[in-house]
Structures are given as structure tokens and as C-alpha cells.
PDB file of N, CA and C in Angstrom:
ATOM      1  N   UNK A   1     -72.410  29.285  -6.734  1.00  0.00           N
ATOM      2  CA  UNK A   1     -72.387  30.734  -6.582  1.00  0.00           C
ATOM      3  C   UNK A   1     -73.689  31.306  -7.144  1.00  0.00           C
ATOM      4  N   UNK A   2     -74.319  32.133  -6.376  1.00  0.00           N
ATOM      5  CA  UNK A   2     -75.562  32.761  -6.802  1.00  0.00           C
ATOM      6  C   UNK A   2     -75.259  33.948  -7.716  1.00  0.00           C
ATOM      7  N   UNK A   3     -75.876  34.008  -8.875  1.00  0.00           N
ATOM      8  CA  UNK A   3     -75.643  35.153  -9.767  1.00  0.00           C
ATOM      9  C   UNK A   3     -76.137  36.453  -9.129  1.00  0.00           C
ATOM     10  N   UNK A   4     -75.439  37.530  -9.363  1.00  0.00           N
ATOM     11  CA  UNK A   4     -75.806  38.830  -8.772  1.00  0.00           C
ATOM     12  C   UNK A   4     -77.216  39.259  -9.130  1.00  0.00           C
ATOM     13  N   UNK A   5     -77.672  38.956 -10.342  1.00  0.00           N
ATOM     14  CA  UNK A   5     -79.013  39.404 -10.739  1.00  0.00           C
ATOM     15  C   UNK A   5     -80.115  38.740  -9.905  1.00  0.00           C
ATOM     16  N   UNK A   6     -79.814  37.657  -9.182  1.00  0.00           N
ATOM     17  CA  UNK A   6     -80.802  37.023  -8.293  1.00  0.00           C
ATOM     18  C   UNK A   6     -80.942  37.785  -6.974  1.00  0.00           C
ATOM     19  N   UNK A   7     -79.966  38.607  -6.629  1.00  0.00           N
ATOM     20  CA  UNK A   7     -79.988  39.350  -5.365  1.00  0.00           C
ATOM     21  C   UNK A   7     -80.625  40.721  -5.587  1.00  0.00           C
ATOM     22  N   UNK A   8     -81.937  40.771  -5.582  1.00  0.00           N
ATOM     23  CA  UNK A   8     -82.632  42.035  -5.835  1.00  0.00           C
ATOM     24  C   UNK A   8     -83.499  42.477  -4.661  1.00  0.00           C
ATOM     25  N   UNK A   9     -83.502  41.740  -3.565  1.00  0.00           N
ATOM     26  CA  UNK A   9     -84.292  42.093  -2.382  1.00  0.00           C
ATOM     27  C   UNK A   9     -83.399  42.828  -1.378  1.00  0.00           C
ATOM     28  N   UNK A  10     -83.731  44.081  -1.082  1.00  0.00           N
ATOM     29  CA  UNK A  10     -82.950  44.838  -0.104  1.00  0.00           C
ATOM     30  C   UNK A  10     -83.383  44.425   1.299  1.00  0.00           C
ATOM     31  N   UNK A  11     -82.417  43.951   2.097  1.00  0.00           N
ATOM     32  CA  UNK A  11     -82.692  43.514   3.464  1.00  0.00           C
ATOM     33  C   UNK A  11     -81.764  44.259   4.413  1.00  0.00           C
ATOM     34  N   UNK A  12     -82.184  44.323   5.677  1.00  0.00           N
ATOM     35  CA  UNK A  12     -81.368  44.944   6.720  1.00  0.00           C
ATOM     36  C   UNK A  12     -81.014  43.902   7.758  1.00  0.00           C
ATOM     37  N   UNK A  13     -79.764  43.914   8.186  1.00  0.00           N
ATOM     38  CA  UNK A  13     -79.320  43.084   9.295  1.00  0.00           C
ATOM     39  C   UNK A  13     -79.231  44.003  10.495  1.00  0.00           C
ATOM     40  N   UNK A  14     -79.924  43.635  11.575  1.00  0.00           N
ATOM     41  CA  UNK A  14     -80.059  44.522  12.720  1.00  0.00           C
ATOM     42  C   UNK A  14     -79.739  43.789  14.017  1.00  0.00           C
ATOM     43  N   UNK A  15     -79.262  44.553  15.011  1.00  0.00           N
ATOM     44  CA  UNK A  15     -79.070  43.998  16.352  1.00  0.00           C
ATOM     45  C   UNK A  15     -80.230  44.460  17.218  1.00  0.00           C
ATOM     46  N   UNK A  16     -80.629  43.596  18.131  1.00  0.00           N
ATOM     47  CA  UNK A  16     -81.761  43.903  19.006  1.00  0.00           C
ATOM     48  C   UNK A  16     -81.358  44.953  20.025  1.00  0.00           C
ATOM     49  N   UNK A  17     -82.295  45.833  20.344  1.00  0.00           N
ATOM     50  CA  UNK A  17     -82.058  46.865  21.344  1.00  0.00           C
ATOM     51  C   UNK A  17     -82.215  46.311  22.754  1.00  0.00           C
ATOM     52  N   UNK A  18     -81.646  47.014  23.705  1.00  0.00           N
ATOM     53  CA  UNK A  18     -81.749  46.605  25.107  1.00  0.00           C
ATOM     54  C   UNK A  18     -83.193  46.748  25.584  1.00  0.00           C
ATOM     55  N   UNK A  19     -83.656  45.766  26.322  1.00  0.00           N
ATOM     56  CA  UNK A  19     -85.013  45.786  26.860  1.00  0.00           C
ATOM     57  C   UNK A  19     -85.047  46.638  28.124  1.00  0.00           C
ATOM     58  N   UNK A  20     -86.066  47.484  28.227  1.00  0.00           N
ATOM     59  CA  UNK A  20     -86.269  48.301  29.424  1.00  0.00           C
ATOM     60  C   UNK A  20     -87.642  47.965  29.995  1.00  0.00           C
ATOM     61  N   UNK A  21     -88.034  48.664  31.036  1.00  0.00           N
ATOM     62  CA  UNK A  21     -89.353  48.460  31.637  1.00  0.00           C
ATOM     63  C   UNK A  21     -90.160  49.742  31.565  1.00  0.00           C
ATOM     64  N   UNK A  22     -91.475  49.587  31.388  1.00  0.00           N
ATOM     65  CA  UNK A  22     -92.350  50.756  31.429  1.00  0.00           C
ATOM     66  C   UNK A  22     -92.787  51.006  32.867  1.00  0.00           C
ATOM     67  N   UNK A  23     -93.691  51.965  33.059  1.00  0.00           N
ATOM     68  CA  UNK A  23     -94.131  52.334  34.407  1.00  0.00           C
ATOM     69  C   UNK A  23     -94.788  51.171  35.142  1.00  0.00           C
ATOM     70  N   UNK A  24     -95.392  50.253  34.412  1.00  0.00           N
ATOM     71  CA  UNK A  24     -96.063  49.106  35.018  1.00  0.00           C
ATOM     72  C   UNK A  24     -95.110  47.931  35.255  1.00  0.00           C
ATOM     73  N   UNK A  25     -93.834  48.111  34.932  1.00  0.00           N
ATOM     74  CA  UNK A  25     -92.860  47.052  35.131  1.00  0.00           C
ATOM     75  C   UNK A  25     -92.852  46.001  34.025  1.00  0.00           C
ATOM     76  N   UNK A  26     -93.534  46.296  32.909  1.00  0.00           N
ATOM     77  CA  UNK A  26     -93.577  45.354  31.792  1.00  0.00           C
ATOM     78  C   UNK A  26     -92.368  45.577  30.890  1.00  0.00           C
ATOM     79  N   UNK A  27     -91.808  44.499  30.331  1.00  0.00           N
ATOM     80  CA  UNK A  27     -90.654  44.672  29.446  1.00  0.00           C
ATOM     81  C   UNK A  27     -91.034  45.374  28.149  1.00  0.00           C
ATOM     82  N   UNK A  28     -90.186  46.297  27.734  1.00  0.00           N
ATOM     83  CA  UNK A  28     -90.378  47.035  26.496  1.00  0.00           C
ATOM     84  C   UNK A  28     -89.093  46.899  25.678  1.00  0.00           C
ATOM     85  N   UNK A  29     -89.199  46.314  24.460  1.00  0.00           N
ATOM     86  CA  UNK A  29     -87.983  46.167  23.657  1.00  0.00           C
ATOM     87  C   UNK A  29     -87.447  47.516  23.210  1.00  0.00           C
ATOM     88  N   UNK A  30     -86.130  47.651  23.240  1.00  0.00           N
ATOM     89  CA  UNK A  30     -85.490  48.887  22.794  1.00  0.00           C
ATOM     90  C   UNK A  30     -85.378  48.927  21.279  1.00  0.00           C
ATOM     91  N   UNK A  31     -84.996  50.067  20.768  1.00  0.00           N
ATOM     92  CA  UNK A  31     -84.851  50.245  19.323  1.00  0.00           C
ATOM     93  C   UNK A  31     -83.674  49.416  18.806  1.00  0.00           C
ATOM     94  N   UNK A  32     -83.867  48.803  17.664  1.00  0.00           N
ATOM     95  CA  UNK A  32     -82.802  48.005  17.068  1.00  0.00           C
ATOM     96  C   UNK A  32     -81.784  48.916  16.383  1.00  0.00           C
ATOM     97  N   UNK A  33     -80.610  48.358  16.109  1.00  0.00           N
ATOM     98  CA  UNK A  33     -79.527  49.104  15.486  1.00  0.00           C
ATOM     99  C   UNK A  33     -79.149  48.437  14.162  1.00  0.00           C
ATOM    100  N   UNK A  34     -78.991  49.235  13.127  1.00  0.00           N
ATOM    101  CA  UNK A  34     -78.601  48.724  11.821  1.00  0.00           C
ATOM    102  C   UNK A  34     -77.149  48.265  11.836  1.00  0.00           C
ATOM    103  N   UNK A  35     -76.915  47.042  11.368  1.00  0.00           N
ATOM    104  CA  UNK A  35     -75.553  46.527  11.192  1.00  0.00           C
ATOM    105  C   UNK A  35     -75.126  46.741   9.741  1.00  0.00           C
ATOM    106  N   UNK A  36     -75.994  46.316   8.801  1.00  0.00           N
ATOM    107  CA  UNK A  36     -75.671  46.448   7.379  1.00  0.00           C
ATOM    108  C   UNK A  36     -76.925  46.267   6.543  1.00  0.00           C
ATOM    109  N   UNK A  37     -76.914  46.858   5.366  1.00  0.00           N
ATOM    110  CA  UNK A  37     -77.936  46.611   4.348  1.00  0.00           C
ATOM    111  C   UNK A  37     -77.267  45.805   3.240  1.00  0.00           C
ATOM    112  N   UNK A  38     -78.040  44.916   2.622  1.00  0.00           N
ATOM    113  CA  UNK A  38     -77.485  44.122   1.532  1.00  0.00           C
ATOM    114  C   UNK A  38     -78.617  43.672   0.620  1.00  0.00           C
ATOM    115  N   UNK A  39     -78.267  43.395  -0.622  1.00  0.00           N
ATOM    116  CA  UNK A  39     -79.219  42.795  -1.541  1.00  0.00           C
ATOM    117  C   UNK A  39     -79.095  41.290  -1.419  1.00  0.00           C
ATOM    118  N   UNK A  40     -80.243  40.622  -1.315  1.00  0.00           N
ATOM    119  CA  UNK A  40     -80.248  39.180  -1.071  1.00  0.00           C
ATOM    120  C   UNK A  40     -81.113  38.451  -2.078  1.00  0.00           C
ATOM    121  N   UNK A  41     -80.697  37.237  -2.390  1.00  0.00           N
ATOM    122  CA  UNK A  41     -81.560  36.281  -3.071  1.00  0.00           C
ATOM    123  C   UNK A  41     -82.234  35.503  -1.947  1.00  0.00           C
ATOM    124  N   UNK A  42     -83.547  35.396  -1.992  1.00  0.00           N
ATOM    125  CA  UNK A  42     -84.277  34.738  -0.900  1.00  0.00           C
ATOM    126  C   UNK A  42     -84.881  33.453  -1.424  1.00  0.00           C
ATOM    127  N   UNK A  43     -84.619  32.380  -0.688  1.00  0.00           N
ATOM    128  CA  UNK A  43     -85.157  31.063  -1.018  1.00  0.00           C
ATOM    129  C   UNK A  43     -86.013  30.612   0.155  1.00  0.00           C
ATOM    130  N   UNK A  44     -87.293  30.411  -0.104  1.00  0.00           N
ATOM    131  CA  UNK A  44     -88.212  30.002   0.954  1.00  0.00           C
ATOM    132  C   UNK A  44     -88.172  28.497   1.116  1.00  0.00           C
ATOM    133  N   UNK A  45     -88.612  28.030   2.300  1.00  0.00           N
ATOM    134  CA  UNK A  45     -88.586  26.606   2.619  1.00  0.00           C
ATOM    135  C   UNK A  45     -89.343  25.765   1.610  1.00  0.00           C
ATOM    136  N   UNK A  46     -88.914  24.534   1.506  1.00  0.00           N
ATOM    137  CA  UNK A  46     -89.569  23.583   0.606  1.00  0.00           C
ATOM    138  C   UNK A  46     -90.903  23.144   1.197  1.00  0.00           C
ATOM    139  N   UNK A  47     -91.680  22.392   0.457  1.00  0.00           N
ATOM    140  CA  UNK A  47     -93.015  21.967   0.876  1.00  0.00           C
ATOM    141  C   UNK A  47     -93.050  21.309   2.247  1.00  0.00           C
ATOM    142  N   UNK A  48     -92.124  20.393   2.518  1.00  0.00           N
ATOM    143  CA  UNK A  48     -92.107  19.710   3.815  1.00  0.00           C
ATOM    144  C   UNK A  48     -91.844  20.699   4.941  1.00  0.00           C
ATOM    145  N   UNK A  49     -90.897  21.614   4.742  1.00  0.00           N
ATOM    146  CA  UNK A  49     -90.613  22.619   5.761  1.00  0.00           C
ATOM    147  C   UNK A  49     -91.826  23.503   6.006  1.00  0.00           C
ATOM    148  N   UNK A  50     -92.559  23.845   4.957  1.00  0.00           N
ATOM    149  CA  UNK A  50     -93.757  24.666   5.119  1.00  0.00           C
ATOM    150  C   UNK A  50     -94.820  23.930   5.918  1.00  0.00           C
ATOM    151  N   UNK A  51     -94.981  22.630   5.655  1.00  0.00           N
ATOM    152  CA  UNK A  51     -95.972  21.851   6.411  1.00  0.00           C
ATOM    153  C   UNK A  51     -95.583  21.771   7.884  1.00  0.00           C
ATOM    154  N   UNK A  52     -94.290  21.534   8.154  1.00  0.00           N
ATOM    155  CA  UNK A  52     -93.829  21.477   9.541  1.00  0.00           C
ATOM    156  C   UNK A  52     -94.015  22.824  10.231  1.00  0.00           C
ATOM    157  N   UNK A  53     -93.740  23.906   9.525  1.00  0.00           N
ATOM    158  CA  UNK A  53     -93.912  25.247  10.088  1.00  0.00           C
ATOM    159  C   UNK A  53     -95.368  25.500  10.426  1.00  0.00           C
ATOM    160  N   UNK A  54     -96.274  25.061   9.571  1.00  0.00           N
ATOM    161  CA  UNK A  54     -97.705  25.263   9.829  1.00  0.00           C
ATOM    162  C   UNK A  54     -98.129  24.514  11.084  1.00  0.00           C
ATOM    163  N   UNK A  55     -97.602  23.327  11.281  1.00  0.00           N
ATOM    164  CA  UNK A  55     -97.928  22.542  12.474  1.00  0.00           C
ATOM    165  C   UNK A  55     -97.399  23.241  13.720  1.00  0.00           C
ATOM    166  N   UNK A  56     -96.207  23.817  13.622  1.00  0.00           N
ATOM    167  CA  UNK A  56     -95.575  24.456  14.776  1.00  0.00           C
ATOM    168  C   UNK A  56     -96.158  25.824  15.098  1.00  0.00           C
ATOM    169  N   UNK A  57     -96.933  26.411  14.219  1.00  0.00           N
ATOM    170  CA  UNK A  57     -97.560  27.682  14.559  1.00  0.00           C
ATOM    171  C   UNK A  57     -97.257  28.827  13.625  1.00  0.00           C
ATOM    172  N   UNK A  58     -97.534  28.690  12.367  1.00  0.00           N
ATOM    173  CA  UNK A  58     -97.491  29.792  11.392  1.00  0.00           C
ATOM    174  C   UNK A  58     -96.145  30.489  11.336  1.00  0.00           C
ATOM    175  N   UNK A  59     -95.124  29.765  10.963  1.00  0.00           N
ATOM    176  CA  UNK A  59     -93.827  30.386  10.747  1.00  0.00           C
ATOM    177  C   UNK A  59     -93.363  30.093   9.329  1.00  0.00           C
ATOM    178  N   UNK A  60     -92.493  30.927   8.818  1.00  0.00           N
ATOM    179  CA  UNK A  60     -91.955  30.769   7.466  1.00  0.00           C
ATOM    180  C   UNK A  60     -90.444  30.734   7.569  1.00  0.00           C
ATOM    181  N   UNK A  61     -89.825  29.769   6.900  1.00  0.00           N
ATOM    182  CA  UNK A  61     -88.376  29.653   6.881  1.00  0.00           C
ATOM    183  C   UNK A  61     -87.867  30.199   5.554  1.00  0.00           C
ATOM    184  N   UNK A  62     -86.784  30.953   5.606  1.00  0.00           N
ATOM    185  CA  UNK A  62     -86.176  31.471   4.389  1.00  0.00           C
ATOM    186  C   UNK A  62     -84.665  31.467   4.504  1.00  0.00           C
ATOM    187  N   UNK A  63     -84.002  31.346   3.368  1.00  0.00           N
ATOM    188  CA  UNK A  63     -82.551  31.477   3.308  1.00  0.00           C
ATOM    189  C   UNK A  63     -82.239  32.741   2.524  1.00  0.00           C
ATOM    190  N   UNK A  64     -81.459  33.611   3.127  1.00  0.00           N
ATOM    191  CA  UNK A  64     -81.079  34.889   2.547  1.00  0.00           C
ATOM    192  C   UNK A  64     -79.624  34.775   2.091  1.00  0.00           C
ATOM    193  N   UNK A  65     -79.403  34.722   0.788  1.00  0.00           N
ATOM    194  CA  UNK A  65     -78.061  34.596   0.231  1.00  0.00           C
ATOM    195  C   UNK A  65     -77.562  35.991  -0.133  1.00  0.00           C
ATOM    196  N   UNK A  66     -76.436  36.388   0.472  1.00  0.00           N
ATOM    197  CA  UNK A  66     -75.879  37.728   0.253  1.00  0.00           C
ATOM    198  C   UNK A  66     -74.412  37.633  -0.130  1.00  0.00           C
ATOM    199  N   UNK A  67     -73.933  38.697  -0.763  1.00  0.00           N
ATOM    200  CA  UNK A  67     -72.503  38.802  -1.037  1.00  0.00           C
ATOM    201  C   UNK A  67     -71.810  39.147   0.277  1.00  0.00           C
ATOM    202  N   UNK A  68     -70.738  38.439   0.596  1.00  0.00           N
ATOM    203  CA  UNK A  68     -70.035  38.620   1.871  1.00  0.00           C
ATOM    204  C   UNK A  68     -69.384  39.996   1.952  1.00  0.00           C
ATOM    205  N   UNK A  69     -69.376  40.543   3.171  1.00  0.00           N
ATOM    206  CA  UNK A  69     -68.671  41.798   3.457  1.00  0.00           C
ATOM    207  C   UNK A  69     -68.185  41.718   4.899  1.00  0.00           C
ATOM    208  N   UNK A  70     -67.315  42.621   5.277  1.00  0.00           N
ATOM    209  CA  UNK A  70     -66.809  42.599   6.651  1.00  0.00           C
ATOM    210  C   UNK A  70     -67.939  42.829   7.653  1.00  0.00           C
ATOM    211  N   UNK A  71     -68.889  43.708   7.324  1.00  0.00           N
ATOM    212  CA  UNK A  71     -70.023  43.946   8.223  1.00  0.00           C
ATOM    213  C   UNK A  71     -70.890  42.695   8.370  1.00  0.00           C
ATOM    214  N   UNK A  72     -71.144  42.011   7.265  1.00  0.00           N
ATOM    215  CA  UNK A  72     -72.005  40.827   7.321  1.00  0.00           C
ATOM    216  C   UNK A  72     -71.318  39.649   8.014  1.00  0.00           C
ATOM    217  N   UNK A  73     -70.013  39.616   8.006  1.00  0.00           N
ATOM    218  CA  UNK A  73     -69.300  38.549   8.726  1.00  0.00           C
ATOM    219  C   UNK A  73     -69.426  38.723  10.238  1.00  0.00           C
ATOM    220  N   UNK A  74     -69.805  39.911  10.709  1.00  0.00           N
ATOM    221  CA  UNK A  74     -69.998  40.165  12.147  1.00  0.00           C
ATOM    222  C   UNK A  74     -71.383  39.760  12.639  1.00  0.00           C
ATOM    223  N   UNK A  75     -72.311  39.477  11.731  1.00  0.00           N
ATOM    224  CA  UNK A  75     -73.675  39.118  12.115  1.00  0.00           C
ATOM    225  C   UNK A  75     -73.674  37.749  12.801  1.00  0.00           C
ATOM    226  N   UNK A  76     -74.464  37.629  13.872  1.00  0.00           N
ATOM    227  CA  UNK A  76     -74.584  36.368  14.614  1.00  0.00           C
ATOM    228  C   UNK A  76     -76.056  35.972  14.712  1.00  0.00           C
ATOM    229  N   UNK A  77     -76.319  34.818  15.297  1.00  0.00           N
ATOM    230  CA  UNK A  77     -77.700  34.371  15.478  1.00  0.00           C
ATOM    231  C   UNK A  77     -78.429  35.208  16.535  1.00  0.00           C
ATOM    232  N   UNK A  78     -77.722  36.056  17.255  1.00  0.00           N
ATOM    233  CA  UNK A  78     -78.372  36.974  18.202  1.00  0.00           C
ATOM    234  C   UNK A  78     -78.990  38.165  17.476  1.00  0.00           C
ATOM    235  N   UNK A  79     -78.657  38.356  16.200  1.00  0.00           N
ATOM    236  CA  UNK A  79     -79.186  39.453  15.395  1.00  0.00           C
ATOM    237  C   UNK A  79     -80.413  38.991  14.618  1.00  0.00           C
ATOM    238  N   UNK A  80     -81.000  39.897  13.823  1.00  0.00           N
ATOM    239  CA  UNK A  80     -82.158  39.520  13.023  1.00  0.00           C
ATOM    240  C   UNK A  80     -82.124  40.254  11.697  1.00  0.00           C
ATOM    241  N   UNK A  81     -82.969  39.795  10.778  1.00  0.00           N
ATOM    242  CA  UNK A  81     -83.083  40.385   9.456  1.00  0.00           C
ATOM    243  C   UNK A  81     -84.433  41.078   9.364  1.00  0.00           C
ATOM    244  N   UNK A  82     -84.448  42.288   8.813  1.00  0.00           N
ATOM    245  CA  UNK A  82     -85.707  42.971   8.535  1.00  0.00           C
ATOM    246  C   UNK A  82     -85.886  42.987   7.017  1.00  0.00           C
ATOM    247  N   UNK A  83     -87.003  42.415   6.578  1.00  0.00           N
ATOM    248  CA  UNK A  83     -87.293  42.344   5.155  1.00  0.00           C
ATOM    249  C   UNK A  83     -88.780  42.528   4.935  1.00  0.00           C
ATOM    250  N   UNK A  84     -89.135  43.418   4.054  1.00  0.00           N
ATOM    251  CA  UNK A  84     -90.516  43.639   3.646  1.00  0.00           C
ATOM    252  C   UNK A  84     -91.427  43.910   4.852  1.00  0.00           C
ATOM    253  N   UNK A  85     -90.924  44.714   5.810  1.00  0.00           N
ATOM    254  CA  UNK A  85     -91.716  45.103   6.967  1.00  0.00           C
ATOM    255  C   UNK A  85     -91.834  44.052   8.049  1.00  0.00           C
ATOM    256  N   UNK A  86     -91.095  42.946   7.935  1.00  0.00           N
ATOM    257  CA  UNK A  86     -91.172  41.874   8.935  1.00  0.00           C
ATOM    258  C   UNK A  86     -89.779  41.568   9.479  1.00  0.00           C
ATOM    259  N   UNK A  87     -89.743  41.083  10.707  1.00  0.00           N
ATOM    260  CA  UNK A  87     -88.488  40.692  11.339  1.00  0.00           C
ATOM    261  C   UNK A  87     -88.331  39.178  11.255  1.00  0.00           C
ATOM    262  N   UNK A  88     -87.132  38.736  10.900  1.00  0.00           N
ATOM    263  CA  UNK A  88     -86.806  37.324  10.739  1.00  0.00           C
ATOM    264  C   UNK A  88     -85.682  36.991  11.722  1.00  0.00           C
ATOM    265  N   UNK A  89     -85.903  36.023  12.598  1.00  0.00           N
ATOM    266  CA  UNK A  89     -84.874  35.581  13.537  1.00  0.00           C
ATOM    267  C   UNK A  89     -83.863  34.706  12.809  1.00  0.00           C
ATOM    268  N   UNK A  90     -82.594  35.036  12.919  1.00  0.00           N
ATOM    269  CA  UNK A  90     -81.545  34.250  12.278  1.00  0.00           C
ATOM    270  C   UNK A  90     -81.328  32.973  13.084  1.00  0.00           C
ATOM    271  N   UNK A  91     -81.396  31.832  12.400  1.00  0.00           N
ATOM    272  CA  UNK A  91     -81.213  30.541  13.061  1.00  0.00           C
ATOM    273  C   UNK A  91     -79.960  29.815  12.600  1.00  0.00           C
ATOM    274  N   UNK A  92     -79.374  30.249  11.500  1.00  0.00           N
ATOM    275  CA  UNK A  92     -78.167  29.607  11.004  1.00  0.00           C
ATOM    276  C   UNK A  92     -77.413  30.509  10.049  1.00  0.00           C
ATOM    277  N   UNK A  93     -76.084  30.364  10.050  1.00  0.00           N
ATOM    278  CA  UNK A  93     -75.223  31.160   9.184  1.00  0.00           C
ATOM    279  C   UNK A  93     -74.233  30.212   8.525  1.00  0.00           C
ATOM    280  N   UNK A  94     -74.169  30.247   7.197  1.00  0.00           N
ATOM    281  CA  UNK A  94     -73.270  29.359   6.461  1.00  0.00           C
ATOM    282  C   UNK A  94     -72.459  30.156   5.443  1.00  0.00           C
ATOM    283  N   UNK A  95     -71.179  30.430   5.757  1.00  0.00           N
ATOM    284  CA  UNK A  95     -70.329  31.070   4.753  1.00  0.00           C
ATOM    285  C   UNK A  95     -70.124  30.107   3.583  1.00  0.00           C
ATOM    286  N   UNK A  96     -70.243  30.618   2.371  1.00  0.00           N
ATOM    287  CA  UNK A  96     -70.035  29.810   1.171  1.00  0.00           C
ATOM    288  C   UNK A  96     -68.766  30.312   0.492  1.00  0.00           C
ATOM    289  N   UNK A  97     -67.650  29.792   0.906  1.00  0.00           N
ATOM    290  CA  UNK A  97     -66.376  30.289   0.409  1.00  0.00           C
ATOM    291  C   UNK A  97     -66.121  31.683   0.951  1.00  0.00           C
ATOM    292  N   UNK A  98     -65.412  32.485   0.165  1.00  0.00           N
ATOM    293  CA  UNK A  98     -65.096  33.850   0.611  1.00  0.00           C
ATOM    294  C   UNK A  98     -66.094  34.873   0.115  1.00  0.00           C
ATOM    295  N   UNK A  99     -66.938  34.502  -0.862  1.00  0.00           N
ATOM    296  CA  UNK A  99     -67.743  35.502  -1.529  1.00  0.00           C
ATOM    297  C   UNK A  99     -69.203  35.587  -1.137  1.00  0.00           C
ATOM    298  N   UNK A 100     -69.743  34.566  -0.459  1.00  0.00           N
ATOM    299  CA  UNK A 100     -71.174  34.549  -0.155  1.00  0.00           C
ATOM    300  C   UNK A 100     -71.426  34.059   1.265  1.00  0.00           C
ATOM    301  N   UNK A 101     -72.583  34.444   1.783  1.00  0.00           N
ATOM    302  CA  UNK A 101     -73.044  33.931   3.076  1.00  0.00           C
ATOM    303  C   UNK A 101     -74.521  33.625   2.941  1.00  0.00           C
ATOM    304  N   UNK A 102     -74.919  32.462   3.434  1.00  0.00           N
ATOM    305  CA  UNK A 102     -76.338  32.110   3.547  1.00  0.00           C
ATOM    306  C   UNK A 102     -76.777  32.293   4.992  1.00  0.00           C
ATOM    307  N   UNK A 103     -77.821  33.085   5.196  1.00  0.00           N
ATOM    308  CA  UNK A 103     -78.426  33.256   6.510  1.00  0.00           C
ATOM    309  C   UNK A 103     -79.778  32.564   6.476  1.00  0.00           C
ATOM    310  N   UNK A 104     -79.973  31.562   7.316  1.00  0.00           N
ATOM    311  CA  UNK A 104     -81.273  30.922   7.445  1.00  0.00           C
ATOM    312  C   UNK A 104     -82.013  31.647   8.557  1.00  0.00           C
ATOM    313  N   UNK A 105     -83.265  31.975   8.299  1.00  0.00           N
ATOM    314  CA  UNK A 105     -84.032  32.757   9.277  1.00  0.00           C
ATOM    315  C   UNK A 105     -85.487  32.302   9.286  1.00  0.00           C
ATOM    316  N   UNK A 106     -86.147  32.566  10.407  1.00  0.00           N
ATOM    317  CA  UNK A 106     -87.541  32.188  10.604  1.00  0.00           C
ATOM    318  C   UNK A 106     -88.366  33.425  10.896  1.00  0.00           C
ATOM    319  N   UNK A 107     -89.463  33.566  10.167  1.00  0.00           N
ATOM    320  CA  UNK A 107     -90.427  34.630  10.445  1.00  0.00           C
ATOM    321  C   UNK A 107     -91.666  33.982  11.055  1.00  0.00           C
ATOM    322  N   UNK A 108     -92.017  34.434  12.235  1.00  0.00           N
ATOM    323  CA  UNK A 108     -93.237  33.929  12.860  1.00  0.00           C
ATOM    324  C   UNK A 108     -94.300  35.001  12.754  1.00  0.00           C
ATOM    325  N   UNK A 109     -95.521  34.598  12.484  1.00  0.00           N
ATOM    326  CA  UNK A 109     -96.587  35.575  12.289  1.00  0.00           C
ATOM    327  C   UNK A 109     -96.852  36.399  13.536  1.00  0.00           C
ATOM    328  N   UNK A 110     -96.418  35.911  14.711  1.00  0.00           N
ATOM    329  CA  UNK A 110     -96.652  36.647  15.949  1.00  0.00           C
ATOM    330  C   UNK A 110     -95.618  37.742  16.169  1.00  0.00           C
ATOM    331  N   UNK A 111     -94.525  37.747  15.387  1.00  0.00           N
ATOM    332  CA  UNK A 111     -93.516  38.800  15.527  1.00  0.00           C
ATOM    333  C   UNK A 111     -94.062  40.086  14.927  1.00  0.00           C
ATOM    334  N   UNK A 112     -93.610  41.191  15.467  1.00  0.00           N
ATOM    335  CA  UNK A 112     -94.009  42.475  14.906  1.00  0.00           C
ATOM    336  C   UNK A 112     -92.783  43.235  14.471  1.00  0.00           C
ATOM    337  N   UNK A 113     -92.904  43.919  13.385  1.00  0.00           N
ATOM    338  CA  UNK A 113     -91.830  44.808  12.933  1.00  0.00           C
ATOM    339  C   UNK A 113     -91.963  46.110  13.687  1.00  0.00           C
ATOM    340  N   UNK A 114     -90.892  46.862  13.732  1.00  0.00           N
ATOM    341  CA  UNK A 114     -90.970  48.176  14.345  1.00  0.00           C
ATOM    342  C   UNK A 114     -90.138  48.300  15.578  1.00  0.00           C
ATOM    343  N   UNK A 115     -89.472  47.220  15.977  1.00  0.00           N
ATOM    344  CA  UNK A 115     -88.586  47.319  17.143  1.00  0.00           C
ATOM    345  C   UNK A 115     -87.330  48.039  16.747  1.00  0.00           C
TER     346      UNK A 115
END
């Protein structure tokens, strides 16, 4: 169990907005929708994971440990996490008993915040 004092990073869990097209027919991502805010303890990937991420193209893996809630239990891998101005794609969800959830997510340097 992660102690509460370790969860000091405010993160947002968001759903992706519907994609539309502009006048030129190019896809334009729609505005995302807030699912929940939570304080998280964040654990970044170990050395080997960082080396593999660098080979694959500048991505960072992190695990976001949060206190479980009904809103957070609705989050799926189709959603994403916004933290510190960056968007993180959720790649795995692991409930830890009834009280905690670990969300594994990947931030790629090519992603942009602001959707």
C-alpha cells in the first residue's frame, strides 16, 4: 500500500474528444473531457525501460498510483492522463485490492498537450 504522503502530484484522467475534419479535410482532434482528478504517486521506468524507450523513439514510461474511487474505476486504456502539461497514453490498469489502482502510461515526446 502506498502511503498517502507519496501521492502529491495532481493528475487528470481524461477521455479523448471526437475527431472532426477541418476545411481541408484533415483530421482535427476534439476537446477532451475530464473524468476525474486525483493525487498520484508517480514511479518512472527503471533504467532498462528507459534505454528501451530511447531506442523506440523518446518515450517515457510511468506508473501512476492513485487511491481508488468509483470515477477512477471507469477509466480504460482508451483514456489518457494529463500531468504537468503533457498527455500520457494509458497502457495498463492494475487494481491493487480495493483501495488503490496503478495506471501504467507512456508519454511520447511527439504528443502535444492541449487536446
